[in-house]
Amino acid sequence: MRWGGRDEPHARPLLLVRRRARPARNRGLLVGVTGSGNRSLGRYHQHAAREIATRSGRPVLLELELPGTPGDVAQAQRVLADLAGALAHRHAS
């Protein structure tokens, strides 16, 4: 069974996110997806973030390796600041 199915060891996080995103109100609040994970997961690394982005029609904003590096933190801060600015502009219009 493919990743995200009930029989896979890494399925639970994706199923929990799907359940949380099911209500229309929650989906409406989703502006993008950030993924974090360990490259030791191989082909599953960032899979959930990419699948959620594809299914929701939202962009992957950031993909981080665990443990994060100072560069990852700086990148996350830039992405979140840009997102906050874009959302503030959208709400001001």
PDB file of C-alpha atoms in Angstrom:
ATOM      1  CA  MET A   1       0.000   0.000   0.000  1.00  0.00           C
ATOM      2  CA  ARG A   2       1.303   3.439  -0.848  1.00  0.00           C
ATOM      3  CA  TRP A   3       2.470   5.905   1.774  1.00  0.00           C
ATOM      4  CA  GLY A   4      -0.416   7.467   3.596  1.00  0.00           C
ATOM      5  CA  GLY A   5      -2.416   4.249   3.600  1.00  0.00           C
ATOM      6  CA  ARG A   6      -3.481   2.745   6.867  1.00  0.00           C
ATOM      7  CA  ASP A   7      -1.000  -0.138   6.687  1.00  0.00           C
ATOM      8  CA  GLU A   8       2.123   1.973   6.260  1.00  0.00           C
ATOM      9  CA  PRO A   9       4.230   2.901   9.316  1.00  0.00           C
ATOM     10  CA  HIS A  10       4.323   6.593   8.302  1.00  0.00           C
ATOM     11  CA  ALA A  11       0.598   6.859   7.575  1.00  0.00           C
ATOM     12  CA  ARG A  12      -0.624   8.330  10.849  1.00  0.00           C
ATOM     13  CA  PRO A  13       0.688  11.912  10.470  1.00  0.00           C
ATOM     14  CA  LEU A  14      -0.799  12.284   6.982  1.00  0.00           C
ATOM     15  CA  LEU A  15      -4.138  10.828   8.077  1.00  0.00           C
ATOM     16  CA  LEU A  16      -4.275  13.239  11.029  1.00  0.00           C
ATOM     17  CA  VAL A  17      -3.583  16.221   8.774  1.00  0.00           C
ATOM     18  CA  ARG A  18      -6.234  15.082   6.309  1.00  0.00           C
ATOM     19  CA  ARG A  19      -8.758  14.789   9.130  1.00  0.00           C
ATOM     20  CA  ARG A  20      -7.882  18.276  10.398  1.00  0.00           C
ATOM     21  CA  ALA A  21      -8.161  19.784   6.903  1.00  0.00           C
ATOM     22  CA  ARG A  22     -11.498  18.127   6.104  1.00  0.00           C
ATOM     23  CA  PRO A  23     -13.813  20.880   7.455  1.00  0.00           C
ATOM     24  CA  ALA A  24     -14.324  23.641   4.869  1.00  0.00           C
ATOM     25  CA  ARG A  25     -13.484  26.351   7.431  1.00  0.00           C
ATOM     26  CA  ASN A  26     -10.086  24.791   8.112  1.00  0.00           C
ATOM     27  CA  ARG A  27      -9.348  24.355   4.402  1.00  0.00           C
ATOM     28  CA  GLY A  28     -10.189  28.018   3.875  1.00  0.00           C
ATOM     29  CA  LEU A  29      -7.556  29.042   6.411  1.00  0.00           C
ATOM     30  CA  LEU A  30      -4.797  26.985   4.786  1.00  0.00           C
ATOM     31  CA  VAL A  31      -2.525  29.272   2.766  1.00  0.00           C
ATOM     32  CA  GLY A  32       0.465  26.984   2.306  1.00  0.00           C
ATOM     33  CA  VAL A  33       2.281  23.924   3.564  1.00  0.00           C
ATOM     34  CA  THR A  34       5.558  23.625   5.439  1.00  0.00           C
ATOM     35  CA  GLY A  35       7.189  20.232   5.699  1.00  0.00           C
ATOM     36  CA  SER A  36       9.892  18.971   7.995  1.00  0.00           C
ATOM     37  CA  GLY A  37      11.425  15.575   8.157  1.00  0.00           C
ATOM     38  CA  ASN A  38      14.445  13.379   8.173  1.00  0.00           C
ATOM     39  CA  ARG A  39      16.106  12.346   4.930  1.00  0.00           C
ATOM     40  CA  SER A  40      16.489   8.845   6.391  1.00  0.00           C
ATOM     41  CA  LEU A  41      12.828   8.346   5.407  1.00  0.00           C
ATOM     42  CA  GLY A  42      14.098   8.086   1.836  1.00  0.00           C
ATOM     43  CA  ARG A  43      11.336   8.457  -0.710  1.00  0.00           C
ATOM     44  CA  TYR A  44       8.917   9.435   2.069  1.00  0.00           C
ATOM     45  CA  HIS A  45      10.944  12.540   2.992  1.00  0.00           C
ATOM     46  CA  GLN A  46       8.576  15.522   2.560  1.00  0.00           C
ATOM     47  CA  HIS A  47       5.990  13.286   0.926  1.00  0.00           C
ATOM     48  CA  ALA A  48       3.178  14.341   3.257  1.00  0.00           C
ATOM     49  CA  ALA A  49       3.846  18.050   2.705  1.00  0.00           C
ATOM     50  CA  ARG A  50       3.877  17.612  -1.053  1.00  0.00           C
ATOM     51  CA  GLU A  51       0.749  15.476  -1.090  1.00  0.00           C
ATOM     52  CA  ILE A  52      -1.147  17.893   1.141  1.00  0.00           C
ATOM     53  CA  ALA A  53      -0.064  20.798  -1.059  1.00  0.00           C
ATOM     54  CA  THR A  54      -1.162  18.978  -4.203  1.00  0.00           C
ATOM     55  CA  ARG A  55      -4.511  17.913  -2.789  1.00  0.00           C
ATOM     56  CA  SER A  56      -5.254  21.326  -1.281  1.00  0.00           C
ATOM     57  CA  GLY A  57      -4.032  23.363  -4.224  1.00  0.00           C
ATOM     58  CA  ARG A  58      -1.757  25.311  -1.889  1.00  0.00           C
ATOM     59  CA  PRO A  59       1.989  25.823  -2.346  1.00  0.00           C
ATOM     60  CA  VAL A  60       4.764  24.150  -0.404  1.00  0.00           C
ATOM     61  CA  LEU A  61       6.246  27.189   1.325  1.00  0.00           C
ATOM     62  CA  LEU A  62       9.210  25.534   2.948  1.00  0.00           C
ATOM     63  CA  GLU A  63      10.847  22.126   3.340  1.00  0.00           C
ATOM     64  CA  LEU A  64      13.155  21.694   6.309  1.00  0.00           C
ATOM     65  CA  GLU A  65      15.487  18.909   7.319  1.00  0.00           C
ATOM     66  CA  LEU A  66      15.449  17.753  10.931  1.00  0.00           C
ATOM     67  CA  PRO A  67      17.387  18.883  12.841  1.00  0.00           C
ATOM     68  CA  GLY A  68      17.192  22.353  11.359  1.00  0.00           C
ATOM     69  CA  THR A  69      20.315  24.346  10.674  1.00  0.00           C
ATOM     70  CA  PRO A  70      20.784  28.073  11.297  1.00  0.00           C
ATOM     71  CA  GLY A  71      20.235  28.486   7.552  1.00  0.00           C
ATOM     72  CA  ASP A  72      16.921  26.621   7.808  1.00  0.00           C
ATOM     73  CA  VAL A  73      15.841  28.930  10.635  1.00  0.00           C
ATOM     74  CA  ALA A  74      16.775  32.025   8.629  1.00  0.00           C
ATOM     75  CA  GLN A  75      14.933  30.691   5.581  1.00  0.00           C
ATOM     76  CA  ALA A  76      11.840  29.918   7.684  1.00  0.00           C
ATOM     77  CA  GLN A  77      11.906  33.428   9.141  1.00  0.00           C
ATOM     78  CA  ARG A  78      12.079  34.948   5.633  1.00  0.00           C
ATOM     79  CA  VAL A  79       9.242  32.772   4.317  1.00  0.00           C
ATOM     80  CA  LEU A  80       7.025  33.532   7.310  1.00  0.00           C
ATOM     81  CA  ALA A  81       7.767  37.271   7.141  1.00  0.00           C
ATOM     82  CA  ASP A  82       6.924  37.302   3.417  1.00  0.00           C
ATOM     83  CA  LEU A  83       3.731  35.364   4.097  1.00  0.00           C
ATOM     84  CA  ALA A  84       2.724  37.714   6.922  1.00  0.00           C
ATOM     85  CA  GLY A  85       3.286  40.706   4.652  1.00  0.00           C
ATOM     86  CA  ALA A  86       1.260  39.175   1.826  1.00  0.00           C
ATOM     87  CA  LEU A  87      -1.602  38.271   4.144  1.00  0.00           C
ATOM     88  CA  ALA A  88      -1.614  41.735   5.745  1.00  0.00           C
ATOM     89  CA  HIS A  89      -1.746  43.315   2.285  1.00  0.00           C
ATOM     90  CA  ARG A  90      -4.565  40.993   1.207  1.00  0.00           C
ATOM     91  CA  HIS A  91      -6.616  41.770   4.327  1.00  0.00           C
ATOM     92  CA  ALA A  92      -6.013  45.511   3.979  1.00  0.00           C
ATOM     93  CA  SER A  93      -7.466  45.523   0.459  1.00  0.00           C
TER      94      SER A  93
END
